[in-house]
XYZ file of C-alpha atoms in Angstrom:
782
model
C 80.455 102.353 7.929
C 78.503 100.634 10.688
C 74.733 101.026 10.658
C 72.330 99.942 13.443
C 69.274 98.182 12.101
C 66.239 99.805 13.691
C 64.212 97.320 15.794
C 60.568 96.917 14.874
C 57.669 96.731 17.365
C 54.739 95.717 15.265
C 52.778 93.868 18.001
C 52.411 94.508 21.732
C 55.663 93.368 23.362
C 57.001 92.020 20.086
C 60.548 91.534 21.457
C 61.153 88.552 23.740
C 62.541 90.236 26.820
C 63.130 93.611 28.352
C 66.825 92.749 28.387
C 66.890 92.836 24.589
C 65.267 96.275 24.700
C 67.842 97.568 27.126
C 70.675 96.069 25.079
C 69.449 97.831 21.993
C 68.871 101.046 23.921
C 72.388 100.961 25.369
C 74.071 99.984 22.117
C 72.434 102.624 19.974
C 74.385 105.662 21.204
C 77.648 103.674 21.285
C 77.333 102.536 17.704
C 76.097 105.891 16.588
C 79.266 107.449 17.981
C 81.352 105.426 15.491
C 79.511 106.919 12.521
C 80.483 110.140 10.728
C 78.242 113.025 11.521
C 75.577 113.480 8.875
C 72.731 115.871 8.424
C 69.490 114.870 10.114
C 67.559 112.356 8.117
C 64.234 110.565 8.366
C 66.077 107.387 9.316
C 67.847 109.035 12.276
C 64.492 110.516 13.375
C 63.023 107.039 13.346
C 65.972 105.788 15.357
C 65.167 108.350 18.067
C 61.586 107.057 18.194
C 62.979 103.585 18.823
C 65.005 104.887 21.756
C 61.972 106.611 23.238
C 59.944 103.453 22.888
C 62.531 101.206 24.555
C 63.058 103.646 27.418
C 59.310 104.041 27.859
C 58.789 100.282 27.895
C 61.484 99.886 30.534
C 59.975 102.611 32.717
C 56.491 101.129 32.329
C 57.265 97.477 33.058
C 60.396 97.532 35.223
C 60.212 100.803 37.146
C 56.473 101.379 37.236
C 57.006 105.059 36.416
C 53.928 105.385 34.235
C 53.935 109.174 33.957
C 57.481 109.231 32.581
C 56.702 106.293 30.289
C 53.674 108.056 28.854
C 55.727 111.167 28.145
C 58.241 109.117 26.138
C 55.478 107.226 24.357
C 53.970 110.565 23.331
C 57.393 111.714 22.152
C 57.651 108.624 19.982
C 54.179 109.229 18.557
C 55.164 112.762 17.579
C 57.870 111.297 15.357
C 57.071 111.621 11.681
C 58.748 108.374 10.579
C 56.556 105.734 12.257
C 54.735 103.106 10.316
C 51.015 102.690 10.998
C 51.769 99.424 12.869
C 54.341 101.116 15.094
C 52.038 104.032 15.833
C 49.227 101.613 16.730
C 51.472 99.719 19.109
C 52.708 102.858 20.882
C 49.156 104.151 21.232
C 48.214 100.770 22.720
C 50.920 101.187 25.358
C 49.748 104.717 26.004
C 46.251 103.375 26.559
C 47.540 100.709 28.944
C 49.432 103.277 31.006
C 46.381 105.535 31.155
C 44.214 102.649 32.378
C 46.837 101.667 34.948
C 47.049 105.206 36.309
C 43.274 105.497 36.429
C 42.985 102.382 38.581
C 44.777 104.145 41.419
C 41.276 105.219 42.454
C 38.499 103.229 40.824
C 35.933 105.662 42.216
C 37.180 108.094 39.560
C 35.885 105.765 36.846
C 32.326 104.998 37.981
C 29.296 107.294 37.568
C 28.720 110.090 40.038
C 25.091 109.035 40.448
C 26.030 105.550 41.689
C 23.678 104.455 44.440
C 25.875 101.761 45.993
C 29.602 101.402 45.402
C 31.820 98.462 46.373
C 35.581 98.336 45.954
C 38.174 95.598 46.435
C 41.773 96.811 46.564
C 44.793 94.528 46.082
C 43.234 91.657 48.061
C 46.160 89.310 47.571
C 48.774 91.581 49.101
C 46.611 92.557 52.059
C 45.461 88.992 52.688
C 49.046 87.776 52.628
C 50.043 90.479 55.092
C 47.180 89.544 57.423
C 47.878 85.809 57.303
C 51.568 86.410 57.890
C 50.808 88.547 60.940
C 48.512 85.834 62.318
C 51.139 83.161 61.753
C 48.922 81.390 59.232
C 51.189 81.800 56.214
C 53.312 78.756 55.597
C 57.086 79.200 55.558
C 60.123 77.014 55.129
C 60.498 76.694 58.894
C 56.879 75.624 59.428
C 56.540 72.672 57.093
C 54.554 70.609 59.616
C 52.161 73.342 60.676
C 48.649 73.922 59.430
C 48.998 77.119 57.417
C 48.144 78.610 54.053
C 50.717 77.996 51.359
C 51.955 81.144 49.587
C 51.502 79.255 46.319
C 47.782 79.087 47.020
C 47.706 82.864 47.300
C 49.581 83.414 44.081
C 46.312 82.997 42.196
C 44.943 86.235 43.677
C 48.109 88.160 44.493
C 48.120 89.707 41.034
C 44.575 91.075 41.264
C 44.889 94.842 41.283
C 41.341 95.649 42.229
C 37.684 95.610 41.321
C 34.758 97.991 41.667
C 31.003 97.541 41.403
C 28.693 100.529 41.036
C 24.915 100.148 41.055
C 23.243 102.953 39.185
C 19.670 101.671 39.071
C 17.674 99.741 41.653
C 14.173 99.142 40.361
C 12.446 95.992 41.669
C 9.964 96.123 38.803
C 12.772 96.080 36.228
C 14.350 92.882 37.498
C 18.141 92.998 37.392
C 19.645 96.219 38.786
C 21.664 98.447 36.494
C 25.290 99.291 36.924
C 28.883 98.818 35.863
C 31.770 96.587 36.969
C 35.419 97.556 36.545
C 37.995 94.775 36.965
C 41.761 95.140 36.887
C 43.210 91.584 36.793
C 46.706 92.976 37.278
C 49.227 90.187 36.812
C 46.550 87.489 36.770
C 46.995 86.543 33.151
C 45.038 83.341 33.664
C 41.931 85.264 34.724
C 42.123 87.595 31.762
C 42.806 84.685 29.438
C 39.828 82.794 30.791
C 37.536 85.775 30.201
C 38.935 86.329 26.704
C 38.348 82.659 25.924
C 34.843 82.499 27.374
C 33.445 85.696 25.849
C 33.429 84.592 22.193
C 31.817 81.308 23.205
C 29.192 82.726 25.549
C 28.640 86.170 24.088
C 27.993 87.948 20.813
C 30.656 90.177 19.321
C 29.306 93.713 18.842
C 30.705 97.039 17.733
C 33.906 97.882 19.627
C 33.808 100.642 22.231
C 36.662 103.143 21.867
C 38.451 100.582 19.706
C 38.266 97.794 22.288
C 36.684 94.390 21.627
C 33.166 94.299 23.065
C 30.721 91.428 23.586
C 27.056 91.228 24.506
C 26.337 88.427 26.990
C 22.807 86.948 27.095
C 21.483 90.106 25.515
C 21.779 92.039 28.794
C 25.398 92.796 29.716
C 28.119 94.393 27.594
C 31.726 93.396 28.312
C 34.669 95.371 26.944
C 38.274 94.158 27.044
C 40.612 97.103 27.559
C 44.404 96.956 27.539
C 44.439 96.518 31.325
C 40.817 96.888 32.435
C 37.812 94.673 31.867
C 34.589 96.679 32.008
C 31.091 95.223 32.130
C 27.860 97.196 32.192
C 24.144 96.729 31.804
C 24.179 99.609 29.311
C 26.676 100.353 26.567
C 26.772 104.014 27.568
C 28.048 103.121 31.053
C 31.119 101.466 29.529
C 31.712 104.344 27.146
C 31.634 106.732 30.116
C 34.134 104.613 32.068
C 36.593 104.634 29.148
C 36.089 108.383 28.750
C 37.016 108.870 32.391
C 40.107 106.724 31.853
C 41.207 109.326 29.305
C 40.959 112.037 31.952
C 37.437 113.483 31.757
C 36.266 112.585 35.279
C 34.108 115.550 36.192
C 31.009 113.335 36.480
C 32.655 110.526 38.456
C 31.724 109.387 41.943
C 35.036 110.710 43.276
C 34.069 114.196 42.016
C 30.577 113.999 43.508
C 29.939 116.560 46.240
C 27.766 114.124 48.183
C 30.325 111.302 48.207
C 33.604 113.217 48.395
C 33.833 113.189 52.198
C 32.975 109.490 52.418
C 35.615 108.575 49.827
C 38.422 110.548 51.478
C 41.240 108.273 52.596
C 39.658 105.019 51.431
C 42.420 104.156 48.961
C 44.267 101.700 51.225
C 41.198 99.753 52.341
C 41.027 96.096 51.442
C 37.259 96.398 51.121
C 35.245 99.595 50.935
C 31.592 100.386 50.419
C 29.618 103.598 50.021
C 25.864 104.001 49.843
C 24.939 107.301 48.200
C 21.419 108.432 49.094
C 21.254 111.479 46.808
C 20.321 109.644 43.563
C 17.410 107.850 45.237
C 16.277 110.684 47.476
C 13.061 111.248 45.463
C 12.092 107.627 46.082
C 12.977 107.952 49.766
C 10.924 111.106 50.145
C 7.919 109.448 48.497
C 8.160 106.428 50.764
C 8.565 108.575 53.885
C 5.583 110.698 52.913
C 3.393 107.601 52.672
C 4.757 106.239 55.937
C 4.297 109.538 57.774
C 0.707 109.784 56.607
C -0.095 106.378 58.046
C 1.420 106.800 61.514
C 1.866 109.741 63.871
C 4.863 107.999 65.462
C 6.507 107.620 62.060
C 5.780 111.259 61.248
C 7.398 112.338 64.524
C 10.438 110.134 63.869
C 10.807 111.629 60.410
C 10.815 115.122 61.907
C 13.431 114.158 64.517
C 15.759 112.257 62.165
C 15.359 114.423 59.070
C 16.082 111.510 56.673
C 16.015 113.870 53.695
C 19.414 115.153 54.856
C 21.109 111.748 54.587
C 23.919 111.750 52.063
C 26.216 108.721 52.457
C 26.842 105.679 54.616
C 30.296 104.218 54.129
C 32.706 101.756 55.681
C 35.926 99.894 55.055
C 38.292 97.192 56.262
C 42.013 97.373 55.649
C 45.356 95.846 56.589
C 48.074 98.445 57.071
C 51.540 97.813 58.537
C 50.343 94.550 60.053
C 47.368 96.251 61.731
C 43.718 95.607 60.997
C 41.577 98.728 60.623
C 37.805 99.127 60.502
C 35.869 102.304 59.701
C 32.220 103.297 59.507
C 30.949 106.745 58.577
C 27.737 108.712 58.116
C 27.430 112.087 56.371
C 24.510 114.527 56.273
C 23.951 117.605 54.161
C 24.802 121.087 55.330
C 22.053 122.711 57.398
C 20.400 119.419 58.327
C 17.842 119.213 61.144
C 18.629 115.737 62.466
C 17.934 116.214 66.167
C 19.371 112.852 67.263
C 22.610 113.543 65.376
C 22.990 116.915 67.080
C 22.055 115.690 70.567
C 24.865 113.134 70.518
C 27.492 115.589 69.362
C 30.274 116.327 71.843
C 33.233 118.716 71.844
C 36.607 117.514 70.663
C 38.789 115.646 73.135
C 41.688 117.858 74.217
C 45.244 116.588 74.415
C 45.324 117.444 78.109
C 42.745 114.689 78.636
C 45.474 112.111 78.149
C 47.530 113.672 80.907
C 44.944 112.324 83.365
C 45.412 108.702 82.238
C 48.412 106.835 83.735
C 50.952 104.960 81.657
C 50.554 101.182 81.641
C 46.751 101.064 81.823
C 44.917 97.936 80.697
C 42.148 99.996 79.175
C 40.702 103.478 79.077
C 37.885 105.529 77.634
C 37.871 109.305 77.298
C 35.335 111.799 76.065
C 34.599 115.489 76.321
C 31.326 116.883 77.685
C 31.762 120.648 77.589
C 34.034 123.307 76.205
C 36.805 124.662 78.393
C 35.543 127.833 80.087
C 37.662 128.831 83.078
C 35.986 130.894 85.745
C 33.639 129.761 88.495
C 29.931 130.368 88.610
C 27.376 129.876 91.322
C 26.868 130.850 94.956
C 29.778 131.439 97.373
C 29.966 132.254 101.075
C 31.394 135.406 102.634
C 34.923 134.066 102.243
C 34.461 133.192 98.598
C 34.169 129.455 99.102
C 31.588 127.670 96.900
C 28.235 126.810 98.456
C 26.594 123.774 96.830
C 23.057 124.497 95.686
C 20.511 122.383 93.854
C 21.392 124.148 90.594
C 25.030 123.146 90.956
C 24.106 119.496 90.517
C 22.871 120.107 86.985
C 25.554 122.676 86.296
C 28.244 120.121 87.188
C 27.224 117.853 84.301
C 26.009 120.408 81.789
C 28.587 123.108 82.266
C 31.400 122.362 84.663
C 32.697 118.961 83.534
C 35.055 119.357 80.551
C 36.704 115.968 79.991
C 35.998 112.599 81.584
C 38.288 109.575 81.431
C 37.848 106.097 82.888
C 40.943 103.913 83.224
C 41.716 100.445 84.582
C 45.162 99.252 85.677
C 46.320 95.652 85.067
C 46.169 94.858 88.776
C 43.702 94.256 91.597
C 43.617 95.501 95.164
C 42.231 93.646 98.142
C 39.024 94.958 99.658
C 37.048 93.991 102.755
C 37.166 90.268 103.478
C 39.735 89.700 100.764
C 37.295 90.812 98.075
C 39.177 91.836 94.912
C 38.776 95.512 94.063
C 39.676 96.700 90.543
C 42.372 99.330 90.317
C 40.136 101.638 88.302
C 39.324 105.315 88.518
C 37.337 108.133 86.964
C 39.354 111.248 86.167
C 37.714 114.573 85.353
C 38.914 117.964 84.262
C 36.581 120.787 85.252
C 36.103 124.492 84.757
C 35.561 125.247 88.465
C 37.633 122.694 90.469
C 36.734 124.103 93.905
C 33.002 123.816 93.256
C 33.376 120.322 91.766
C 35.409 119.203 94.747
C 32.744 120.561 97.080
C 29.974 118.737 95.185
C 31.776 115.381 95.172
C 32.858 115.797 98.797
C 29.220 116.364 99.737
C 27.957 113.408 97.685
C 30.550 110.977 99.033
C 30.122 112.274 102.578
C 26.352 111.730 102.431
C 26.900 108.187 101.126
C 29.387 107.516 103.939
C 27.029 108.792 106.614
C 24.090 106.829 105.225
C 26.088 103.591 105.121
C 26.472 103.423 108.886
C 29.526 105.479 109.751
C 27.628 106.959 112.720
C 26.365 109.687 110.436
C 29.930 110.921 109.987
C 30.293 112.826 106.715
C 33.822 114.105 107.229
C 36.496 112.483 105.092
C 39.674 111.011 106.491
C 42.992 112.023 104.995
C 45.652 109.829 103.403
C 48.946 111.069 102.012
C 50.740 110.020 98.854
C 54.117 111.658 99.156
C 53.384 115.333 99.708
C 49.842 115.117 98.302
C 46.679 114.756 100.339
C 43.935 112.339 99.379
C 40.486 112.331 100.973
C 39.135 108.915 101.966
C 35.477 108.013 102.458
C 34.187 104.610 103.535
C 30.942 103.450 101.973
C 29.576 100.017 102.934
C 33.039 99.051 104.139
C 34.709 100.020 100.851
C 37.161 102.904 100.720
C 36.502 105.573 98.103
C 39.260 108.105 97.484
C 38.925 111.656 96.178
C 42.010 113.406 94.850
C 42.362 116.859 93.316
C 45.254 118.191 91.261
C 44.866 121.669 89.771
C 41.699 121.534 87.659
C 41.408 117.720 87.786
C 39.561 115.389 90.127
C 40.075 111.635 90.471
C 37.668 109.254 92.228
C 38.522 105.610 92.849
C 37.983 102.717 95.280
C 41.665 101.850 94.855
C 44.546 103.719 96.438
C 46.819 102.171 93.783
C 44.752 103.855 91.072
C 45.003 107.186 92.913
C 48.779 106.768 93.160
C 48.894 106.092 89.411
C 46.834 109.250 88.810
C 49.310 111.231 90.905
C 52.140 109.878 88.743
C 50.158 110.767 85.611
C 49.926 114.358 86.814
C 53.697 114.329 87.250
C 54.298 113.227 83.659
C 54.025 109.413 83.656
C 50.799 109.415 81.669
C 49.544 107.581 78.609
C 51.435 109.946 76.324
C 54.618 108.149 77.479
C 53.072 104.666 77.148
C 54.741 102.863 74.243
C 51.488 101.119 73.380
C 49.253 104.195 73.276
C 51.693 107.082 72.824
C 50.725 107.523 69.175
C 47.217 108.562 70.164
C 48.138 112.030 71.344
C 48.757 114.984 69.088
C 47.400 115.764 65.656
C 45.857 112.299 65.174
C 43.114 113.248 67.633
C 42.637 116.930 66.920
C 39.050 116.350 65.800
C 38.039 113.222 67.757
C 35.148 113.396 70.205
C 35.832 110.142 72.064
C 38.705 107.692 72.340
C 38.973 104.211 73.839
C 41.891 101.804 74.049
C 42.438 98.283 75.355
C 45.664 96.367 75.844
C 44.632 92.734 75.530
C 47.805 91.530 77.224
C 47.207 93.748 80.256
C 43.546 92.744 80.414
C 44.734 89.131 80.408
C 46.760 89.883 83.551
C 43.553 90.953 85.282
C 41.800 87.804 84.084
C 44.540 85.610 85.547
C 44.005 87.214 88.952
C 40.258 86.629 89.112
C 39.581 83.484 87.080
C 39.129 80.115 88.796
C 42.068 77.754 88.357
C 40.072 75.330 86.240
C 39.040 77.996 83.744
C 42.519 79.470 83.783
C 43.999 76.153 82.735
C 41.638 76.062 79.780
C 42.020 79.634 78.533
C 45.568 80.344 79.718
C 47.207 79.504 76.365
C 44.753 81.764 74.556
C 45.476 84.627 76.952
C 49.195 84.240 76.289
C 48.591 84.907 72.595
C 47.181 88.353 73.358
C 50.221 89.833 75.079
C 51.013 92.272 72.259
C 47.476 92.889 70.975
C 45.721 96.206 71.432
C 42.536 97.833 70.190
C 42.016 101.559 69.762
C 38.699 103.091 68.700
C 37.850 106.741 68.074
C 34.811 108.717 66.990
C 34.712 111.960 65.046
C 31.547 114.048 65.120
C 31.355 117.273 63.154
C 28.335 119.266 62.077
C 27.733 116.998 59.068
C 29.809 113.860 59.642
C 30.042 111.049 62.179
C 32.811 108.490 61.811
C 33.895 105.547 63.933
C 37.435 104.262 63.377
C 39.280 101.425 65.041
C 42.648 99.745 64.784
C 43.695 96.331 66.014
C 47.467 96.200 66.434
C 49.797 93.425 67.516
C 47.656 90.687 65.996
C 48.451 87.403 67.764
C 50.440 84.633 66.152
C 47.751 81.954 66.237
C 49.467 79.655 63.753
C 50.833 77.121 66.259
C 47.563 77.036 68.184
C 45.486 76.530 65.044
C 47.880 73.829 63.957
C 47.564 72.078 67.308
C 43.771 72.237 67.285
C 43.539 70.928 63.733
C 46.017 68.157 64.434
C 44.087 67.173 67.535
C 40.781 67.224 65.678
C 42.295 65.055 62.965
C 43.624 62.645 65.566
C 47.282 63.391 64.982
C 47.970 64.944 68.375
C 48.395 68.645 68.971
C 50.624 70.624 71.225
C 48.218 70.144 74.100
C 47.457 73.613 75.309
C 44.679 72.804 77.764
C 44.833 70.817 80.971
C 41.757 68.991 82.248
C 40.700 69.563 85.792
C 42.998 67.988 88.381
C 41.273 66.408 91.334
C 43.688 66.862 94.242
C 41.153 65.571 96.725
C 40.924 62.162 95.072
C 44.693 61.893 94.733
C 45.201 62.953 98.347
C 42.779 60.310 99.572
C 44.594 57.674 97.548
C 47.969 58.666 99.013
C 46.555 58.761 102.535
C 45.051 55.318 102.049
C 48.369 53.920 100.825
C 50.278 55.596 103.642
C 47.902 54.188 106.233
C 47.794 50.656 104.870
C 51.324 50.344 103.598
C 49.990 49.048 100.331
C 51.887 49.589 97.109
C 50.417 51.451 94.178
C 47.598 49.499 92.574
C 48.513 47.872 89.300
C 44.938 47.251 88.259
C 41.695 48.977 88.977
C 38.057 48.155 88.786
C 36.367 49.754 85.862
C 38.641 52.779 85.572
C 37.873 54.589 82.340
C 39.760 57.179 80.394
C 38.477 59.077 77.380
C 41.163 61.278 75.877
C 39.410 64.204 74.256
C 40.546 65.287 70.810
C 41.765 68.559 72.304
C 44.365 66.748 74.393
C 47.973 66.458 73.412
C 47.788 62.713 72.967
C 46.796 60.994 69.754
C 43.172 59.947 69.753
C 43.340 57.442 66.926
C 45.455 54.542 65.807
C 45.682 50.888 66.788
C 47.902 51.432 69.841
C 45.798 54.211 71.312
C 42.585 52.286 70.682
C 44.045 49.253 72.450
C 45.273 51.427 75.304
C 41.857 52.997 75.875
C 40.180 49.594 75.675
C 42.497 48.209 78.357
C 41.761 51.119 80.658
C 38.048 50.693 80.096
C 38.386 47.050 81.100
C 40.329 48.029 84.212
C 43.533 46.332 83.056
C 45.823 49.184 84.062
C 48.919 46.982 84.193
C 48.609 46.054 80.519
C 47.748 49.649 79.647
C 50.862 50.874 81.465
C 52.996 48.698 79.222
C 51.723 50.636 76.195
C 52.522 54.072 77.620
C 56.171 54.115 76.398
C 54.976 53.180 72.909
C 52.484 56.038 72.871
C 55.087 58.427 74.268
C 57.316 58.057 71.199
C 55.043 60.483 69.389
C 56.110 63.202 71.856
C 59.878 62.812 71.731
C 61.377 66.277 71.484
C 58.004 67.919 72.155
C 57.880 68.663 75.899
C 54.572 70.547 75.726
C 52.842 67.649 73.990
C 54.384 65.167 76.413
C 53.263 67.308 79.346
C 49.690 67.377 78.072
C 49.690 63.622 77.487
C 50.907 62.911 81.012
C 48.520 65.386 82.603
C 45.544 63.914 80.776
C 46.378 60.538 82.305
C 47.583 61.447 85.791
C 44.460 63.500 86.469
C 42.167 60.472 86.033
C 41.203 57.706 88.453
C 43.823 55.487 86.825
C 46.518 58.111 87.281
C 48.045 56.596 90.428
C 48.464 53.188 88.840
C 49.881 54.731 85.653
C 52.282 57.024 87.522
C 55.371 54.731 87.386
C 55.024 54.454 83.608
C 54.411 58.182 83.176
C 57.346 59.277 85.365
C 60.155 58.822 82.778
C 58.099 60.628 80.127
C 57.524 63.754 82.193
C 61.133 63.706 83.479
C 62.315 63.759 79.877
C 59.933 66.673 79.183
C 61.418 68.626 82.115
C 64.910 68.003 80.752
C 63.876 69.024 77.211
C 62.353 72.260 78.497
C 65.464 72.879 80.644
C 63.234 73.315 83.680
C 61.909 76.660 82.483
C 58.202 75.710 82.426
C 56.440 75.704 85.757
C 53.547 73.856 84.115
C 55.768 70.877 83.250
C 57.438 70.940 86.669
C 53.999 71.008 88.276
C 52.947 67.941 86.276
C 56.123 66.115 87.323
C 55.375 66.918 90.963
C 51.877 65.457 90.650
C 53.247 62.292 89.029
C 55.829 61.932 91.811
C 53.100 62.496 94.360
C 50.851 59.854 92.757
C 53.792 57.425 92.614
C 54.358 57.782 96.364
C 57.432 60.040 96.275
C 55.917 62.793 98.419
C 59.243 64.425 99.326
C 60.300 64.457 95.684
C 56.968 66.012 94.777
C 57.490 68.745 97.368
C 60.962 69.584 96.055
C 59.767 69.668 92.434
C 56.720 71.769 93.281
C 58.957 74.282 95.058
C 60.925 74.618 91.822
C 57.675 75.145 89.915
C 56.640 77.895 92.320
C 59.995 79.622 91.935
C 59.905 79.453 88.122
C 56.390 80.941 88.124
C 57.579 83.760 90.378
C 60.629 84.405 88.190
C 58.317 84.799 85.207
C 55.867 86.951 87.190
C 53.090 84.514 86.252
C 50.077 84.892 88.574
C 48.998 81.370 87.629
C 51.846 80.173 89.794
C 49.403 80.384 92.708
C 48.158 77.045 91.441
C 51.565 75.521 92.100
C 51.667 77.182 95.523
C 48.327 75.577 96.394
C 49.576 72.152 95.264
C 52.744 72.588 97.339
C 50.663 73.387 100.406
C 48.635 70.200 99.893
C 51.750 68.084 99.484
C 53.346 69.497 102.648
C 50.146 68.952 104.619
C 49.901 65.311 103.537
C 53.603 64.742 104.231
C 53.063 65.896 107.814
C 50.114 63.539 108.212
C 52.164 60.622 106.867
C 55.001 61.503 109.244
C 52.620 61.471 112.237
C 51.421 58.025 111.271
């Protein structure tokens, strides 16, 4: 007869691997099936306890199903055949599971009268996610980049969380009172270090709930739980934490009426804080009473702000789905009399507000001023048309306007004298559209007449399809007024009005892939909303920035193409909360790597181009064309200082010699070193482009041009002619070398590539092409 020897578990995790547990668990029923059926016996009962233990251990450590594991552990404990050692071990696992479950919300473990609460939640995982999104986490394909190694993060990836709760702040008592709860998670080294240091630096005292406890420097108790490490300035604080672990959490911060609203939804935050004013309100009231008695202004402020009603101030930072979120909230007690809080309160933004904002906007802001209340009020004429009175001006703001939205498109229109005019507009939904239209028509007409339009107040009419748009001209600038149902749109840009017309027809922000998620239930209680597409804002910047600045910041703007920021506010009768989300975080890894490499003198990718002086180069070409002289091989005192931010190396014997030769004016000898320096850029067209540009845009550039030409030609070939920047650099080198016709042909290619990529910076290439053509004509006349 085959008998299975029951496995013992006398110490925590006494068997070497989970695999052994599973093997025993799987073999037990198979072997048992080969035995004759016998009446139940104590031995078979003990065998069932073994099975429960092994299954529970597997669920706890491999599946993370702690609830199911605890149920099986309890089943094993109920067995009547366990030895005291086995029972102690199972109860230890039960305790560990209870502590693990309790750490799902550390606010459930700290006192309800905590004054200030700080929480850190899985910092390793969230930090890794953030660094990966930013391109700063090192991978196998980025061995040469400056990035954080995942191995460096392994030291904190296992940290489950930590919480600090201050329960006493008394300056006269010295150190504040409170409790710290730490869950090292998988960081065995941290726990081991604490376990090693406590006996050496602390005094062993009576255990708390059976856990080893130490007194450090006579002030702080530290208790080592199965999973948690709890430290407190008072022994009772630790006892209360362990009691809450067992399930009695009625006096925890999470169960506190004053902090419940602030704690809602904070579980995913990387960092969270909550200041609870209720425990210290007597101190606050005493201080305010003294302050109010000393100053009438302070007494008035106290009456207006009603500080006694303050309950919590909270905030958090989190990383969710690759997005960075930030929140800040303020809560007051029911029935408060905070006048400032009430004055700033607005109605909730309606979903129809978003139907006024076109799809594809660079940015927008929307808020609600009044509740929807259809039906006109005020004076009308005999035909029922609204007559604008002085009272209507106040009524428009304080009663008629419902929602207001400001939006900006990623484009610019041309105003008087070529002045750029932003494609922006203000859209409004109103209760009485006819009266609002009459008020704005009057206001714009008065402004038009006063600006010199021969006193003419009548608007002109433009048409967008079948829709009429009123046009006023104020100081030479057109201002358009458009009405659609109960909405009015005012803008100095006809393009913005056209976009508003399309929004009314359905192409609004609710269909915008970037902002579509804003509409619906997510905003049912928001009082204001704002959104920015950084990539679309960058398009506006490229249209208005000077070429020199654009060269410097262009690479940074490119990083923001997918980034967006959305911020909302929620204002109820007792709560104000500001929430924001930054999505599409840029991949800054390559840029950071380039900057660090450049700073360290190893040469970066060269993402900035110093200012090009076309006037100086043009004069040099004109001089050569007039005199027939060849390009100068030496110059008098030409100097070049390659900044660390350039793509070229700024250290090393060869570079130092090269710069010294240029400083001496020995350009011919310096030119001989250019191919040696260029070896560092083989296979890196962007770096080679930066290196060449740094040199060609100096006084020595013309003399260095023959040596630089093969380098930039190789860069063009490596980039397959897809970069207008590199083509533009080649054209300037050809121009400096005397090949004006070649420069013109290359610059035309650069212009075309920029147009194909819809890059507004291509205007820079167009300007260079115009200069080259102009100089070619002059040379031909000579």
